[in-house]
GROMACS .gro file of C-alpha atoms in nm:
model
  154
    1MET     CA    1  -3.123  10.420  -1.706
    2ARG     CA    2  -3.178  10.724  -1.481
    3GLN     CA    3  -3.272  11.046  -1.605
    4VAL     CA    4  -3.141  11.345  -1.460
    5ILE     CA    5  -3.301  11.705  -1.515
    6PHE     CA    6  -3.148  12.046  -1.442
    7VAL     CA    7  -3.379  12.323  -1.349
    8ALA     CA    8  -3.267  12.680  -1.346
    9TRP     CA    9  -3.489  12.983  -1.259
   10ARG     CA   10  -3.409  13.325  -1.346
   11LYS     CA   11  -3.526  13.613  -1.149
   12GLY     CA   12  -3.885  13.728  -1.279
   13ARG     CA   13  -3.904  13.446  -1.576
   14GLU     CA   14  -4.065  13.131  -1.580
   15PRO     CA   15  -3.850  12.820  -1.498
   16CYS     CA   16  -3.589  12.674  -1.805
   17ASP     CA   17  -3.531  12.317  -1.819
   18LYS     CA   18  -3.268  12.138  -1.987
   19ALA     CA   19  -3.181  11.750  -2.021
   20ALA     CA   20  -2.827  11.719  -1.968
   21GLY     CA   21  -2.625  11.777  -2.285
   22ASN     CA   22  -2.886  11.777  -2.474
   23GLY     CA   23  -3.029  12.170  -2.462
   24THR     CA   24  -3.364  12.097  -2.577
   25SER     CA   25  -3.691  12.108  -2.457
   26SER     CA   26  -4.105  12.035  -2.569
   27PRO     CA   27  -4.389  12.036  -2.411
   28VAL     CA   28  -4.541  11.783  -2.131
   29PRO     CA   29  -4.882  11.742  -2.184
   30GLY     CA   30  -5.080  11.848  -1.862
   31SER     CA   31  -4.780  11.961  -1.698
   32SER     CA   32  -4.873  12.325  -1.646
   33GLY     CA   33  -4.600  12.474  -1.863
   34LEU     CA   34  -4.289  12.276  -1.757
   35SER     CA   35  -4.106  12.131  -2.005
   36ASN     CA   36  -3.993  11.766  -2.089
   37PRO     CA   37  -3.631  11.802  -2.171
   38PHE     CA   38  -3.653  11.414  -2.332
   39GLY     CA   39  -3.861  11.501  -2.630
   40LYS     CA   40  -4.126  11.210  -2.536
   41ASP     CA   41  -4.358  11.073  -2.263
   42VAL     CA   42  -4.162  10.997  -1.943
   43PRO     CA   43  -4.319  10.717  -1.722
   44LEU     CA   44  -4.497  10.803  -1.444
   45GLN     CA   45  -4.243  10.693  -1.175
   46HIS     CA   46  -3.980  10.886  -1.335
   47ARG     CA   47  -4.177  11.210  -1.281
   48HIS     CA   48  -4.016  11.304  -0.928
   49VAL     CA   49  -3.808  11.605  -0.907
   50VAL     CA   50  -3.594  11.641  -0.594
   51ILE     CA   51  -3.490  11.981  -0.517
   52SER     CA   52  -3.177  11.998  -0.329
   53GLY     CA   53  -2.942  12.252  -0.222
   54CYS     CA   54  -2.767  12.460   0.072
   55SER     CA   55  -2.995  12.620   0.380
   56GLY     CA   56  -3.086  12.894   0.294
   57GLY     CA   57  -3.085  12.824  -0.085
   58GLY     CA   58  -3.436  12.888  -0.155
   59LYS     CA   59  -3.527  12.537  -0.215
   60SER     CA   60  -3.889  12.578  -0.005
   61THR     CA   61  -3.958  12.943  -0.168
   62LEU     CA   62  -3.896  12.752  -0.501
   63VAL     CA   63  -4.106  12.456  -0.381
   64ALA     CA   64  -4.378  12.692  -0.248
   65GLU     CA   65  -4.402  12.843  -0.541
   66LEU     CA   66  -4.461  12.503  -0.761
   67ALA     CA   67  -4.718  12.451  -0.485
   68ARG     CA   68  -4.900  12.756  -0.558
   69ARG     CA   69  -4.910  12.697  -0.912
   70GLY     CA   70  -5.085  12.377  -0.867
   71HIS     CA   71  -4.746  12.108  -0.855
   72PRO     CA   72  -4.805  11.828  -0.583
   73VAL     CA   73  -4.503  11.903  -0.403
   74VAL     CA   74  -4.382  11.707  -0.052
   75GLU     CA   75  -4.226  11.963   0.174
   76GLU     CA   76  -3.895  11.838   0.347
   77PRO     CA   77  -3.815  11.584   0.564
   78GLY     CA   78  -3.622  11.719   0.819
   79HIS     CA   79  -3.885  12.041   0.882
   80ARG     CA   80  -4.141  11.784   0.933
   81ILE     CA   81  -3.950  11.570   1.179
   82VAL     CA   82  -3.840  11.886   1.366
   83ALA     CA   83  -4.206  12.011   1.377
   84GLU     CA   84  -4.308  11.689   1.547
   85GLU     CA   85  -4.031  11.601   1.749
   86ARG     CA   86  -4.090  11.971   1.894
   87ALA     CA   87  -4.458  11.872   1.937
   88GLY     CA   88  -4.312  11.552   2.117
   89SER     CA   89  -4.017  11.404   2.324
   90GLY     CA   90  -3.779  11.599   2.110
   91ALA     CA   91  -3.547  11.260   2.082
   92ALA     CA   92  -3.490  11.291   1.726
   93LEU     CA   93  -3.418  11.605   1.697
   94PRO     CA   94  -3.096  11.655   1.461
   95TRP     CA   95  -2.893  11.868   1.745
   96VAL     CA   96  -2.998  11.609   1.972
   97ASP     CA   97  -2.935  11.250   1.811
   98PRO     CA   98  -2.848  11.325   1.412
   99SER     CA   99  -2.795  10.958   1.352
  100ALA     CA  100  -3.195  10.898   1.492
  101PHE     CA  101  -3.283  11.243   1.244
  102ALA     CA  102  -3.153  11.054   0.962
  103LEU     CA  103  -3.295  10.698   1.039
  104ARG     CA  104  -3.646  10.859   1.027
  105ALA     CA  105  -3.550  11.152   0.761
  106VAL     CA  106  -3.460  10.852   0.511
  107ALA     CA  107  -3.800  10.602   0.649
  108MET     CA  108  -4.018  10.942   0.581
  109ALA     CA  109  -3.884  11.016   0.179
  110ARG     CA  110  -3.968  10.635   0.142
  111ALA     CA  111  -4.288  10.674   0.281
  112ASP     CA  112  -4.349  11.012   0.089
  113LEU     CA  113  -4.221  10.819  -0.247
  114GLY     CA  114  -4.488  10.527  -0.181
  115ALA     CA  115  -4.741  10.792  -0.122
  116VAL     CA  116  -4.698  10.980  -0.444
  117ALA     CA  117  -4.626  10.712  -0.707
  118ILE     CA  118  -4.982  10.702  -0.823
  119LEU     CA  119  -4.995  11.101  -0.892
  120PRO     CA  120  -5.020  11.214  -1.221
  121GLY     CA  121  -4.768  11.463  -1.372
  122TRP     CA  122  -4.449  11.621  -1.197
  123VAL     CA  123  -4.413  11.577  -0.857
  124PHE     CA  124  -4.194  11.771  -0.685
  125PHE     CA  125  -4.023  11.688  -0.359
  126ASP     CA  126  -3.836  11.979  -0.086
  127ARG     CA  127  -3.556  11.754  -0.035
  128GLY     CA  128  -3.597  11.370  -0.029
  129LEU     CA  129  -3.445  11.043  -0.017
  130VAL     CA  130  -3.104  11.090  -0.107
  131ASP     CA  131  -3.038  11.404   0.090
  132ALA     CA  132  -3.119  11.201   0.362
  133ALA     CA  133  -2.928  10.869   0.276
  134VAL     CA  134  -2.563  11.136   0.255
  135ALA     CA  135  -2.668  11.234   0.567
  136LEU     CA  136  -2.692  10.896   0.706
  137GLN     CA  137  -2.364  10.794   0.539
  138HIS     CA  138  -2.177  11.167   0.679
  139ILE     CA  139  -2.316  11.052   1.048
  140ASP     CA  140  -2.306  10.724   1.069
  141GLY     CA  141  -2.124  10.564   0.767
  142VAL     CA  142  -2.410  10.412   0.564
  143PRO     CA  143  -2.305  10.336   0.207
  144VAL     CA  144  -2.577  10.554   0.023
  145GLU     CA  145  -2.633  10.229  -0.211
  146ARG     CA  146  -2.733  10.054   0.070
  147THR     CA  147  -3.016  10.296   0.189
  148ILE     CA  148  -3.128  10.368  -0.128
  149GLY     CA  149  -3.027  10.094  -0.345
  150PRO     CA  150  -2.857  10.031  -0.678
  151ALA     CA  151  -2.946  10.216  -0.980
  152PRO     CA  152  -3.198  10.076  -1.169
  153ASP     CA  153  -2.956   9.996  -1.489
  154GLN     CA  154  -2.697   9.764  -1.252
   0.00000   0.00000   0.00000
């Protein structure tokens, strides 16, 4: 079963986590103040939080603050790809070849998931595989389900 956590930030306050619909939270051991809205230990492979949203919405700022507080974070694949491409051939820049860019973002996001699989505690992603899969679907029509696979409970 997939679990969804909504994390709301209020200016000048600590984060407020809530599980979809239940409105409860309890401390997660070793979480530096973050809460586990499910009231029990969350398996290691389910401790990944993707922070997604529109450009300029504050995702990277939020991820930088989480990193400053000592949480493991993963920088947005798109930012890393653009930096690499500007230093290289530039062939997979999103405004040059959107399809190549989206494919690289999917591959990078998959590699990121593998790289953080054994980290303890919560890991925060500035965008990730879902964002890359949706971009690929928008650009090339590749269904998201084909890119990321079916939900574990299907």
